[in-house]
Amino acid sequence: MTAGSTGQNAHPFGGGRSAVADAGLRVTGLTKAYRGVAALEDVELEVRPGRMHGLVGPNGAGKSTLLAALLGLLDPDSGSMEFDGMALGALRSRVPGGIAGAVEEARFYPYLDAEANLEVLARLDDAGGMSPTDALGRVGLQSRASTKVAAFSMGMRARLGVAACLMRSPALLVLDEPTGGLDPGVAADLLALLRELADGDVSVLLSSHDLEAVAGACDDVTILVRGRVVMSTPTQALAGLAPPEVVLRTSDDDAALAVAVSLAGVEVRWQEDRLVVRGGQAALDELVLSLAAAGIAIRRLEPRETPLRALFDRLDRAPK
Ligand SMILES: Nc1ncnc2c1ncn2[C@@H]1O[C@H](COP(=O)(O)OP(=O)(O)OP(=O)(O)O)[C@@H](O)[C@H]1O
């Protein structure tokens, strides 16, 4: 699917939006089923102005369905979607200050250069926003304006997709898996670009199944599992929600087990021939000090998973 847009005249790009009551995006009770099978169930989502918001969930969680509904590419069965306090359905005019984005990857003519591709879009979709040249500059592709898109890497295509959206001067940029298929370094660069936009005047809503990457870049995260929101929180609050499991190897694992079970806040179990412990940072610090005091040397203390992965797995396993 290609870029879609909704917008309104009342709050053009930039100035004045913060004064709007109910500013930003608010989704309430959104439901969508495909042939009777629920893809979204009673979804609530809020993206406040100037924030970068990650929508995270495993495959099939409903992320693309939700973003497609926001971009007007499919109709939900029920619920409401409002932007700056106005129903999205009523905002399908192509004017600055609305929502722009892409579900699935943005597509371009491979035999045209980057600037020509954006010029085609500008002619088709006179959004009155940034010029192709300015949009290319904004995403760091100014030196590639005359390069045919056929020669573009996936990272450059992703940036060009962002540039296409920026030509609509959106207040909210909606991107489905923008880092999907990108090498970690390229993905990090793209997230840094989106972060810059969010630090400017474009709120960003992006989907991903990489909770770590999202948590590192976004201000807020909403976790969607099987069509339902299971958590929506500032990303700072994620740390410590689910302490990770840690593999512990010592000079005397049997004695270490006895020490660990005696400590509050530490869960310990054997997994095959290894000790696996789980606890918050303070509890693990206490374990380390207690092992040292008992004359037990620590040979390995290594997370088996990141805290966010632990959280994600726990939410994914939770009963419906
Ligand atoms: N056009 C469709 N027809 C029927 N079922 C669909 C359609 N699109 C999505 N679904 C189903 O709706 C559910 C949510 O799909 P969706 O693509 O929104 O999830 P997602 O979180 O974006 O997954 P992924 O990360 O794999 O893209 C899935 O069970 C999917 O099979």
XYZ file of C-alpha atoms and ligand atoms in Angstrom:
351
model
C 0.000 0.000 0.000
C 1.248 3.491 -0.688
C 1.294 6.711 1.242
C -2.025 7.936 2.482
C -2.937 11.200 4.073
C -5.536 12.887 6.105
C -5.381 16.454 7.201
C -7.156 19.594 8.134
C -6.856 23.300 7.555
C -7.248 24.385 11.139
C -3.773 23.422 12.354
C -1.194 23.766 9.646
C 2.230 22.229 9.985
C 4.083 23.656 12.908
C 2.813 26.601 14.927
C -0.226 26.532 17.070
C -0.933 22.818 17.362
C 0.060 22.615 20.997
C -2.775 24.973 21.867
C -5.358 22.530 20.478
C -7.389 20.714 23.101
C -7.085 16.929 22.559
C -4.040 17.584 20.362
C -2.539 14.559 18.647
C -3.998 11.213 17.741
C -6.582 9.418 19.830
C -7.923 6.001 18.891
C -10.759 4.595 20.949
C -12.379 1.162 20.919
C -11.098 0.306 17.444
C -12.222 -3.089 16.203
C -11.648 -4.860 12.906
C -12.326 -8.452 11.909
C -11.433 -10.252 8.682
C -14.084 -12.812 7.784
C -15.145 -13.026 11.408
C -11.604 -13.346 12.763
C -10.640 -10.404 14.973
C -7.517 -8.505 13.896
C -8.105 -5.565 16.257
C -10.155 -5.729 19.427
C -11.124 -2.609 21.314
C -7.805 -0.873 20.612
C -6.950 2.350 22.405
C -3.989 4.446 21.293
C -2.845 7.963 21.977
C 0.029 9.722 20.227
C 0.753 13.096 21.693
C 2.259 15.948 19.672
C 6.021 15.901 19.368
C 6.356 12.295 20.559
C 7.804 9.277 18.840
C 5.543 6.326 19.555
C 6.359 2.695 18.869
C 3.629 0.170 18.129
C 5.163 -3.192 18.897
C 3.851 -6.706 18.550
C 4.652 -10.133 17.152
C 3.621 -11.188 13.655
C -0.117 -11.041 13.165
C -0.660 -8.772 16.184
C -2.646 -6.288 14.097
C -0.061 -3.522 13.691
C -0.479 -3.086 9.930
C -4.252 -3.268 10.242
C -4.238 -0.464 12.788
C -1.885 1.739 10.757
C -3.845 1.096 7.565
C -7.013 2.208 9.357
C -5.273 5.396 10.478
C -4.187 6.126 6.925
C -7.695 5.597 5.596
C -6.682 2.479 3.689
C -9.277 0.277 5.373
C -12.432 0.867 7.356
C -12.592 -0.409 10.916
C -15.775 -2.168 12.037
C -16.213 0.127 15.021
C -14.443 2.616 17.231
C -13.238 6.128 16.655
C -10.030 7.744 15.393
C -9.504 11.424 16.074
C -6.703 13.766 15.213
C -6.530 17.088 17.052
C -10.040 16.357 18.254
C -11.543 15.794 14.795
C -12.729 12.459 13.412
C -10.238 11.100 10.894
C -12.982 10.069 8.523
C -13.901 13.723 8.119
C -10.318 14.723 7.375
C -9.580 13.066 4.072
C -8.578 16.285 2.365
C -4.948 16.563 1.296
C -3.708 19.528 3.243
C -0.734 20.053 5.521
C -1.006 19.383 9.210
C -2.569 15.944 8.959
C -1.319 12.381 8.811
C 0.939 10.883 6.174
C 2.641 7.539 5.987
C 2.950 4.172 4.378
C 1.819 0.667 5.174
C 4.224 -1.906 3.851
C 7.186 -0.464 1.967
C 6.843 2.656 -0.139
C 7.197 1.864 -3.857
C 8.996 3.961 -6.448
C 9.740 3.861 -10.170
C 13.164 2.185 -10.296
C 14.069 3.756 -13.649
C 13.522 7.317 -12.404
C 15.912 9.122 -10.117
C 14.960 10.020 -6.554
C 13.968 13.589 -7.323
C 11.906 12.610 -10.374
C 10.031 10.060 -8.265
C 9.157 12.736 -5.745
C 8.202 15.140 -8.524
C 5.746 12.560 -9.893
C 4.213 12.261 -6.427
C 4.116 16.048 -6.031
C 2.252 16.378 -9.347
C -0.246 13.643 -8.440
C -0.731 14.800 -4.899
C -0.461 18.543 -4.679
C -0.145 18.531 -0.923
C 1.361 21.981 -0.674
C 4.123 20.816 1.643
C 7.878 20.484 1.193
C 9.399 20.536 -2.286
C 11.102 17.337 -3.549
C 14.495 19.020 -3.122
C 13.781 20.060 0.450
C 12.317 16.659 1.324
C 15.418 14.893 -0.046
C 17.606 17.231 1.979
C 15.576 16.579 5.107
C 16.232 12.824 4.911
C 19.911 13.160 3.953
C 19.488 12.135 0.306
C 20.334 15.452 -1.353
C 23.501 14.024 -2.913
C 21.451 11.128 -4.372
C 18.758 13.253 -6.007
C 19.932 12.238 -9.491
C 20.533 8.561 -8.689
C 18.045 6.089 -10.164
C 16.048 4.383 -7.445
C 17.051 1.017 -8.973
C 20.504 1.671 -7.513
C 19.176 2.542 -4.057
C 19.896 0.357 -1.038
C 16.970 -0.614 1.176
C 18.015 2.038 3.682
C 17.970 4.725 0.987
C 14.551 3.547 -0.210
C 13.263 3.770 3.343
C 14.563 7.349 3.561
C 12.974 8.174 0.218
C 9.687 6.840 1.603
C 10.002 9.242 4.514
C 10.789 12.073 2.084
C 7.620 11.256 0.119
C 5.602 11.567 3.316
C 7.300 14.833 4.289
C 6.118 16.449 1.069
C 2.674 16.400 2.700
C 4.054 18.307 5.707
C 2.335 15.963 8.100
C 1.875 16.641 11.781
C 1.933 12.851 12.294
C 4.057 10.435 10.312
C 2.803 6.834 10.338
C 5.271 4.158 9.252
C 4.783 0.397 9.171
C 7.963 -1.521 10.035
C 10.253 1.216 8.665
C 13.327 -0.684 9.840
C 12.144 -4.090 8.576
C 14.854 -5.850 6.565
C 17.492 -3.212 7.325
C 20.902 -4.016 8.797
C 21.106 -2.929 12.444
C 23.343 0.073 11.676
C 21.117 1.269 8.837
C 18.033 0.735 10.991
C 19.615 2.773 13.784
C 20.376 5.609 11.337
C 16.779 5.625 10.130
C 15.455 5.663 13.683
C 17.820 8.559 14.420
C 16.341 10.451 11.453
C 12.809 9.791 12.717
C 13.932 10.887 16.177
C 15.142 14.186 14.676
C 11.758 14.678 13.018
C 9.986 13.983 16.295
C 12.278 16.425 18.075
C 11.224 18.952 15.448
C 7.546 19.250 14.695
C 6.452 15.864 13.321
C 5.060 13.257 15.687
C 5.985 9.736 14.624
C 4.033 6.505 15.009
C 5.956 3.461 13.815
C 5.409 -0.246 14.085
C 8.036 -2.854 14.733
C 8.462 -6.253 16.260
C 11.830 -5.207 17.647
C 10.980 -4.001 21.114
C 14.586 -3.130 21.950
C 15.043 -0.892 18.923
C 11.727 0.833 19.556
C 12.423 1.308 23.234
C 15.783 2.831 22.403
C 14.338 5.379 19.996
C 10.751 6.089 21.058
C 9.229 8.113 23.862
C 6.227 5.851 24.249
C 5.381 2.304 23.332
C 2.120 0.450 22.844
C 2.351 -3.313 22.801
C -0.222 -5.140 20.725
C -0.691 -8.892 21.072
C -3.351 -10.793 19.112
C -5.186 -7.587 18.270
C -5.336 -6.268 21.810
C -3.322 -3.563 23.530
C -1.600 -5.284 26.441
C 0.512 -2.326 27.509
C 0.880 1.351 26.652
C 3.552 3.246 28.505
C 6.394 5.739 28.290
C 9.410 3.632 27.283
C 11.331 4.736 30.375
C 8.853 2.809 32.471
C 9.639 -0.449 30.655
C 12.972 -0.901 32.411
C 12.604 -3.090 35.421
C 9.126 -4.348 34.524
C 10.426 -7.806 33.815
C 13.889 -8.624 35.098
C 15.741 -10.841 32.640
C 16.958 -14.349 33.333
C 20.669 -14.536 33.962
C 22.934 -17.574 33.609
C 25.145 -18.031 36.666
C 28.307 -20.120 36.711
C 30.434 -20.259 39.826
C 33.264 -22.207 41.388
C 30.608 -24.213 43.317
C 27.143 -24.105 41.736
C 25.482 -26.266 44.441
C 26.648 -23.884 47.149
C 25.633 -20.909 44.988
C 22.128 -22.360 44.695
C 21.852 -22.530 48.477
C 22.927 -18.889 48.752
C 20.547 -17.750 46.001
C 17.444 -19.444 47.451
C 18.090 -17.707 50.749
C 17.817 -14.249 49.193
C 14.563 -12.341 48.840
C 13.835 -11.159 45.313
C 15.956 -13.828 43.625
C 14.368 -16.722 41.737
C 16.757 -19.534 40.929
C 16.439 -22.838 39.078
C 18.531 -25.411 37.358
C 18.274 -25.521 33.630
C 20.089 -28.593 32.405
C 23.495 -28.205 34.082
C 23.313 -24.436 34.582
C 21.898 -22.197 37.231
C 19.477 -19.619 35.920
C 18.549 -16.727 38.181
C 16.054 -13.931 37.847
C 15.884 -10.790 39.940
C 15.937 -7.016 39.853
C 19.257 -5.198 39.819
C 19.334 -4.714 43.599
C 18.622 -8.412 44.202
C 21.345 -9.466 41.751
C 23.803 -7.090 43.438
C 22.930 -8.721 46.735
C 23.488 -12.166 45.235
C 26.935 -11.196 43.923
C 27.983 -9.806 47.310
C 26.603 -12.850 49.162
C 28.402 -15.280 46.869
C 31.671 -13.411 47.395
C 31.124 -13.385 51.165
C 30.578 -17.170 51.043
C 33.883 -17.641 49.195
C 32.157 -18.636 45.945
C 33.797 -17.220 42.815
C 31.561 -16.038 40.006
C 32.784 -17.256 36.643
C 29.887 -16.121 34.524
C 26.868 -13.899 35.095
C 25.279 -13.300 31.752
C 21.766 -12.263 30.674
C 19.960 -14.943 28.670
C 17.583 -12.339 27.309
C 17.151 -8.607 27.433
C 14.646 -7.199 29.925
C 12.402 -6.098 27.088
C 12.479 -9.511 25.441
C 11.501 -11.020 28.802
C 8.580 -8.618 29.029
C 7.504 -9.218 25.473
C 7.568 -12.988 25.905
C 5.619 -12.770 29.123
C 2.932 -10.633 27.498
C 2.802 -12.902 24.467
C 2.289 -15.966 26.685
C -0.354 -14.316 28.836
C -3.828 -15.820 28.448
C -6.190 -13.909 26.169
N -6.569 -8.725 4.120
C -6.681 -9.633 5.095
N -7.555 -10.649 5.024
C -7.680 -11.544 6.011
N -6.954 -11.523 7.161
C -6.056 -10.530 7.284
C -5.869 -9.553 6.268
N -4.903 -8.691 6.697
C -4.513 -9.122 7.910
N -5.197 -10.225 8.269
C -5.074 -10.960 9.551
O -5.236 -10.022 10.589
C -4.326 -10.272 11.643
C -3.466 -9.048 11.875
O -2.630 -8.871 10.743
P -1.643 -7.633 10.594
O -0.978 -7.761 9.259
O -2.369 -6.391 10.892
O -0.606 -7.936 11.762
P 0.861 -7.350 11.963
O 1.018 -7.141 13.420
O 1.074 -6.178 11.075
O 1.761 -8.575 11.503
P 3.181 -8.565 10.735
O 4.196 -8.068 11.747
O 3.379 -10.009 10.406
O 3.036 -7.676 9.540
C -3.535 -11.499 11.247
O -4.146 -12.629 11.826
C -3.687 -11.523 9.733
O -3.618 -12.851 9.259
